[in-house]
Short mmCIF file of N, CA and C in Angstrom, two decimals:
data_model
loop_
_atom_site.label_atom_id
_atom_site.label_comp_id
_atom_site.label_asym_id
_atom_site.label_seq_id
_atom_site.Cartn_x
_atom_site.Cartn_y
_atom_site.Cartn_z
N MET A 1 100.81 72.70 122.88
CA MET A 1 99.88 71.57 122.75
C MET A 1 100.23 70.79 121.19
N ILE A 2 100.85 71.75 120.32
CA ILE A 2 101.06 70.92 119.25
C ILE A 2 102.20 69.68 118.90
N THR A 3 103.18 70.43 119.55
CA THR A 3 104.26 69.62 120.06
C THR A 3 103.77 68.52 121.18
N ALA A 4 103.03 68.66 121.99
CA ALA A 4 102.72 67.27 122.96
C ALA A 4 101.62 66.19 121.62
N VAL A 5 101.39 66.54 120.85
CA VAL A 5 100.78 66.14 120.10
C VAL A 5 101.37 65.22 119.10
N LEU A 6 102.31 66.23 118.53
CA LEU A 6 103.33 65.42 117.61
C LEU A 6 104.33 63.98 118.29
N PHE A 7 104.54 64.61 119.48
CA PHE A 7 105.46 64.18 120.45
C PHE A 7 104.47 62.34 120.69
N LEU A 8 103.44 62.50 120.95
CA LEU A 8 102.80 61.24 121.48
C LEU A 8 102.57 60.51 120.08
N SER A 9 102.15 61.04 118.74
CA SER A 9 102.03 60.08 117.72
C SER A 9 102.95 59.79 117.18
N LEU A 10 104.55 60.56 117.83
CA LEU A 10 105.74 59.90 117.35
C LEU A 10 106.33 58.16 118.47
N ALA A 11 105.68 58.52 119.65
CA ALA A 11 105.92 57.09 120.68
C ALA A 11 106.02 55.78 119.31
N PRO A 12 106.83 55.07 119.91
CA PRO A 12 107.05 53.98 119.33
C PRO A 12 106.00 53.19 119.60
N THR A 13 105.48 52.06 118.81
CA THR A 13 104.67 51.05 118.74
C THR A 13 104.80 49.84 120.22
N GLY A 14 103.69 49.33 120.30
CA GLY A 14 104.23 47.88 121.48
C GLY A 14 104.97 47.19 120.89
N ALA A 15 105.27 46.06 121.63
CA ALA A 15 106.80 45.25 120.86
C ALA A 15 106.05 44.27 119.71
N ALA A 16 106.57 43.84 118.90
CA ALA A 16 106.17 43.27 117.89
C ALA A 16 105.53 41.54 118.42
N ALA A 17 106.06 41.61 119.29
CA ALA A 17 105.40 40.11 120.12
C ALA A 17 104.08 39.90 119.79
N ASP A 18 103.34 41.69 120.41
CA ASP A 18 101.80 41.63 120.14
C ASP A 18 101.46 42.05 118.99
N GLY A 19 102.20 41.56 117.56
CA GLY A 19 101.40 41.78 116.51
C GLY A 19 100.78 40.09 116.27
N ASP A 20 100.51 40.44 114.80
CA ASP A 20 100.38 39.10 114.09
C ASP A 20 100.50 39.18 112.82
N GLU A 21 101.74 38.40 112.84
CA GLU A 21 102.36 38.53 111.62
C GLU A 21 101.85 38.12 110.36
N GLU A 22 100.66 36.91 110.41
CA GLU A 22 99.82 37.08 108.50
C GLU A 22 99.20 38.31 108.53
N ILE A 23 98.71 39.06 109.49
CA ILE A 23 98.03 40.18 109.28
C ILE A 23 98.75 41.39 108.61
N GLY A 24 100.15 41.70 109.26
CA GLY A 24 100.92 42.45 109.25
C GLY A 24 101.39 41.59 107.56
N ARG A 25 101.67 40.89 107.09
CA ARG A 25 102.25 40.11 106.07
C ARG A 25 101.09 40.82 104.92
N LYS A 26 99.76 40.71 105.10
CA LYS A 26 98.83 40.61 104.39
C LYS A 26 98.32 42.42 103.97
N ILE A 27 98.83 43.49 104.78
CA ILE A 27 99.04 45.18 104.78
C ILE A 27 100.07 45.49 104.05
N ALA A 28 101.01 44.62 104.30
CA ALA A 28 102.47 45.32 103.57
C ALA A 28 102.27 45.05 102.27
N TYR A 29 101.59 43.35 102.11
CA TYR A 29 101.55 43.05 99.95
C TYR A 29 100.48 43.87 99.73
N ARG A 30 99.34 44.39 100.36
CA ARG A 30 98.42 44.78 99.48
C ARG A 30 99.04 46.46 99.48
N HIS A 31 99.11 46.91 100.80
CA HIS A 31 99.52 48.53 100.64
C HIS A 31 100.91 49.24 100.47
N CYS A 32 102.03 48.42 101.40
CA CYS A 32 103.17 48.57 101.74
C CYS A 32 103.96 48.36 100.04
N ALA A 33 103.76 47.53 99.40
CA ALA A 33 103.98 46.52 98.43
C ALA A 33 104.21 47.40 97.62
N ARG A 34 103.52 48.52 97.17
CA ARG A 34 103.07 49.41 96.00
C ARG A 34 104.09 50.52 95.39
N CYS A 35 104.88 50.49 97.15
CA CYS A 35 106.33 51.82 96.65
C CYS A 35 107.59 50.83 97.34
N HIS A 36 107.55 50.13 98.15
CA HIS A 36 108.87 49.32 98.34
C HIS A 36 108.96 47.84 97.96
N VAL A 37 109.73 47.19 98.04
CA VAL A 37 110.04 45.81 97.73
C VAL A 37 109.97 45.33 99.04
N VAL A 38 109.32 44.02 99.09
CA VAL A 38 108.87 43.73 100.73
C VAL A 38 108.95 42.02 100.58
N GLY A 39 110.21 41.52 101.34
CA GLY A 39 110.68 40.56 101.15
C GLY A 39 110.64 39.66 100.01
N ASP A 40 110.21 38.72 100.04
CA ASP A 40 110.49 37.93 98.41
C ASP A 40 108.95 37.78 97.38
N PHE A 41 107.93 38.72 98.02
CA PHE A 41 107.04 38.97 97.34
C PHE A 41 106.85 39.85 96.38
N ASN A 42 107.86 40.82 96.35
CA ASN A 42 107.99 41.42 94.78
C ASN A 42 109.36 42.04 95.03
N PRO A 43 110.41 41.19 94.27
CA PRO A 43 111.85 41.50 94.01
C PRO A 43 111.58 42.56 93.49
N MET A 44 110.92 42.48 92.35
CA MET A 44 111.59 43.30 91.48
C MET A 44 110.66 44.42 91.06
N GLY A 45 109.67 44.97 92.38
CA GLY A 45 108.63 45.62 92.36
C GLY A 45 108.99 46.71 93.19
N GLY A 46 108.25 47.82 93.48
CA GLY A 46 108.92 49.05 94.49
C GLY A 46 109.08 50.14 93.52
N ILE A 47 109.40 51.26 94.09
CA ILE A 47 109.67 52.69 93.62
C ILE A 47 111.59 52.39 93.61
N GLY A 48 112.25 52.73 93.30
CA GLY A 48 113.39 52.84 92.63
C GLY A 48 113.96 53.70 93.73
N SER A 49 113.75 54.84 94.40
CA SER A 49 114.44 55.36 95.27
C SER A 49 113.27 55.33 96.64
N THR A 50 112.79 54.06 96.73
CA THR A 50 112.10 53.70 97.83
C THR A 50 112.92 52.46 98.45
N PRO A 51 113.31 52.54 99.73
CA PRO A 51 114.25 51.30 100.55
C PRO A 51 113.08 50.06 100.54
N SER A 52 113.90 49.42 100.68
CA SER A 52 113.18 47.76 100.85
C SER A 52 113.15 47.49 101.82
N PHE A 53 112.06 46.53 102.43
CA PHE A 53 111.65 46.44 103.88
C PHE A 53 113.25 45.24 104.21
N GLN A 54 113.73 44.71 102.85
CA GLN A 54 115.50 44.24 104.04
C GLN A 54 116.35 45.08 104.24
N LEU A 55 116.40 45.92 103.45
CA LEU A 55 117.11 47.72 103.93
C LEU A 55 117.10 47.69 104.88
N LEU A 56 115.58 48.00 104.91
CA LEU A 56 114.90 48.89 106.63
C LEU A 56 115.16 48.24 107.84
N ARG A 57 115.45 46.88 107.31
CA ARG A 57 115.49 45.98 108.12
C ARG A 57 116.92 45.55 109.14
N LYS A 58 117.62 45.82 108.40
CA LYS A 58 119.41 45.42 108.21
C LYS A 58 119.65 46.53 109.31
N ARG A 59 118.67 48.06 109.59
CA ARG A 59 119.09 49.24 110.27
C ARG A 59 119.17 48.80 111.79
N THR A 60 119.84 49.35 112.48
CA THR A 60 119.86 49.16 113.92
C THR A 60 118.16 49.40 114.76
N ASP A 61 117.92 50.49 113.98
CA ASP A 61 116.55 51.34 114.87
C ASP A 61 115.45 51.08 113.62
N TRP A 62 115.41 50.31 113.34
CA TRP A 62 114.27 49.34 112.24
C TRP A 62 112.90 49.33 112.73
N ARG A 63 112.88 48.85 114.48
CA ARG A 63 111.90 49.15 115.14
C ARG A 63 111.10 50.05 115.20
N GLU A 64 111.92 50.93 115.51
CA GLU A 64 111.77 52.43 115.56
C GLU A 64 110.98 52.99 114.27
N ARG A 65 111.86 53.06 112.94
CA ARG A 65 111.15 53.59 112.03
C ARG A 65 110.06 53.55 111.38
N PHE A 66 109.75 51.46 111.63
CA PHE A 66 108.17 50.61 111.20
C PHE A 66 107.54 51.00 112.25
N GLY A 67 107.35 51.39 113.66
CA GLY A 67 106.72 52.12 114.33
C GLY A 67 106.14 52.76 114.58
N THR A 68 107.11 53.89 113.65
CA THR A 68 106.41 55.08 113.23
C THR A 68 106.13 55.63 111.89
N PHE A 69 106.58 54.88 111.05
CA PHE A 69 106.33 54.99 109.57
C PHE A 69 105.04 56.18 108.97
N TYR A 70 103.73 55.68 109.77
CA TYR A 70 103.20 56.87 109.01
C TYR A 70 103.34 58.18 109.27
N ASN A 71 104.18 58.63 110.81
CA ASN A 71 104.13 60.30 110.44
C ASN A 71 105.91 60.33 109.42
N ARG A 72 106.46 59.68 109.07
CA ARG A 72 107.27 59.33 108.14
C ARG A 72 106.92 59.90 106.44
N ARG A 73 107.77 61.15 106.42
CA ARG A 73 107.51 61.56 104.47
C ARG A 73 107.54 60.33 103.98
N PRO A 74 106.73 60.06 102.98
CA PRO A 74 105.59 60.72 102.56
C PRO A 74 104.18 59.98 102.87
N HIS A 75 104.34 58.98 103.74
CA HIS A 75 103.53 58.25 104.43
C HIS A 75 102.05 59.05 105.57
N PRO A 76 102.22 60.02 105.75
CA PRO A 76 101.17 61.00 106.42
C PRO A 76 100.22 61.73 105.35
N VAL A 77 100.36 61.31 103.85
CA VAL A 77 99.47 62.05 103.25
C VAL A 77 98.66 60.49 102.84
N HIS A 78 98.74 59.67 102.40
CA HIS A 78 98.30 58.69 102.43
C HIS A 78 97.65 57.34 103.59
N VAL A 79 98.64 57.28 104.67
CA VAL A 79 98.07 56.50 105.32
C VAL A 79 97.43 57.31 106.41
N ARG A 80 96.48 56.76 107.16
CA ARG A 80 95.58 57.28 108.58
C ARG A 80 96.25 55.89 109.23
N VAL A 81 96.18 56.45 110.33
CA VAL A 81 96.43 55.59 111.97
C VAL A 81 94.82 56.03 112.46
N GLU A 82 94.16 55.16 113.10
CA GLU A 82 93.13 55.56 113.76
C GLU A 82 93.63 55.90 115.06
N GLY A 83 93.41 57.72 115.87
CA GLY A 83 93.60 57.45 116.84
C GLY A 83 94.83 58.77 116.80
N VAL A 84 95.32 58.56 115.68
CA VAL A 84 96.60 59.24 115.07
C VAL A 84 95.81 60.43 114.54
N ARG A 85 96.63 61.94 115.09
CA ARG A 85 96.14 63.22 114.71
C ARG A 85 96.86 63.21 113.39
N GLN A 86 96.19 63.32 112.11
CA GLN A 86 96.76 63.81 111.04
C GLN A 86 97.69 64.73 110.97
N TRP A 87 98.44 65.06 110.52
CA TRP A 87 99.46 66.71 110.95
C TRP A 87 99.69 66.67 109.14
N THR A 88 98.96 66.51 108.05
CA THR A 88 98.93 67.21 106.83
C THR A 88 97.63 67.33 106.47
N ASN A 89 97.38 68.01 105.64
CA ASN A 89 95.90 68.00 104.35
C ASN A 89 96.57 68.28 103.19
N LEU A 90 97.62 67.71 102.96
CA LEU A 90 98.14 67.41 101.83
C LEU A 90 96.99 66.40 100.40
N PRO A 91 96.92 66.65 99.64
CA PRO A 91 96.09 65.81 98.90
C PRO A 91 97.08 64.10 98.51
N PRO A 92 96.76 63.09 98.97
CA PRO A 92 97.43 61.81 98.82
C PRO A 92 97.82 61.89 97.43
N ASN A 93 99.47 60.96 97.23
CA ASN A 93 100.31 60.86 96.87
C ASN A 93 99.74 59.33 95.90
N ALA A 94 98.74 58.78 96.45
CA ALA A 94 98.92 57.47 96.40
C ALA A 94 97.42 56.96 97.18
N GLU A 95 96.98 55.82 96.68
CA GLU A 95 95.40 55.92 97.57
C GLU A 95 95.60 55.82 98.50
N PRO A 96 94.69 56.32 99.09
CA PRO A 96 94.91 56.91 101.32
C PRO A 96 94.36 55.23 101.66
N PHE A 97 94.60 54.85 102.76
CA PHE A 97 93.79 53.87 103.54
C PHE A 97 94.67 53.99 104.84
N THR A 98 93.47 53.45 105.87
CA THR A 98 93.72 53.63 107.41
C THR A 98 93.63 52.10 107.82
N ILE A 99 94.49 52.14 108.84
CA ILE A 99 95.08 51.49 109.61
C ILE A 99 94.91 51.62 111.00
N THR A 100 94.74 50.49 112.23
CA THR A 100 94.75 51.03 113.49
C THR A 100 96.21 50.66 114.12
N GLN A 101 96.18 50.85 115.22
CA GLN A 101 97.62 51.10 116.04
C GLN A 101 98.05 49.55 116.19
N ASP A 102 97.33 48.51 116.42
CA ASP A 102 97.45 47.00 116.37
C ASP A 102 97.32 46.68 114.50
N ASN A 103 97.55 47.54 114.00
CA ASN A 103 98.32 47.01 112.52
C ASN A 103 99.63 47.37 112.07
N VAL A 104 99.58 48.48 113.04
CA VAL A 104 100.97 48.88 112.82
C VAL A 104 101.88 47.39 113.83
N ASP A 105 101.35 47.09 114.63
CA ASP A 105 102.38 46.19 115.94
C ASP A 105 101.76 45.05 114.68
N ASP A 106 101.02 44.51 113.77
CA ASP A 106 101.12 43.85 112.85
C ASP A 106 102.16 43.71 111.76
N ILE A 107 102.38 44.70 111.84
CA ILE A 107 103.69 44.72 110.22
C ILE A 107 104.84 44.97 110.98
N LEU A 108 105.07 45.15 112.35
CA LEU A 108 106.01 44.88 112.97
C LEU A 108 106.11 43.63 113.40
N ALA A 109 104.92 42.74 113.62
CA ALA A 109 105.56 41.46 113.94
C ALA A 109 105.91 40.94 112.20
N PHE A 110 105.44 40.74 111.00
CA PHE A 110 105.80 40.59 109.97
C PHE A 110 107.07 40.73 109.65
N VAL A 111 107.23 41.97 109.81
CA VAL A 111 109.22 42.74 109.30
C VAL A 111 109.78 41.70 110.57
N GLU A 112 109.65 41.59 111.39
CA GLU A 112 110.73 40.84 112.32
C GLU A 112 110.82 39.28 111.42
N THR A 113 110.30 39.08 110.98
CA THR A 113 110.43 37.82 110.03
C THR A 113 111.36 37.97 108.56
N ILE A 114 111.21 39.15 108.61
CA ILE A 114 112.70 39.66 106.66
C ILE A 114 114.14 39.74 107.74
N ASP A 115 114.22 38.63 106.66
CA ASP A 115 116.01 38.33 107.15
C ASP A 115 116.59 40.10 106.80
N GLY A 116 116.82 40.49 107.43
CA GLY A 116 117.71 41.51 107.06
C GLY A 116 119.43 41.36 107.16
N GLY A 117 119.82 40.63 107.34
CA GLY A 117 121.41 40.01 106.80
C GLY A 117 122.19 40.22 107.50
N GLY A 118 121.54 40.37 108.77
CA GLY A 118 122.38 40.88 109.77
C GLY A 118 122.35 41.01 111.04
#
C-alpha cells in the first residue's frame, strides 16, 4: 500500500501549458528563491550547493524533476501539496508552505519560460 501511495505521489503533473506562468513566477520568487537562483530574479542568491532553476532547466528530465520536486529531498520537509501524503514527519529546515497541484503546474509553466541554454 505504501508503495502504491508513493508511486502515485511521484506521478508527473499535467502539461505546463495548463499552468499560469505568472502565478508560478510569484511562487518561485517567494518560496523557491530562498534556496535556488531563479532566473534573473536573484542571480547572486540561493544556497551554493543548490542547483539554479537555469541549471535544472538544461536537463532533459526537467519537467519530471519540477513536476515532482515536492517529493525530492529536502523539499518534503517544508513543502506540502494538498492531496499528496506527506512521507516524513521531520521538522522543517525552512519555513513550511503549502501549495496545490495546480500550483505545481503553475511552476512548470514559469520554468518553461526560463532559458536553459539548450
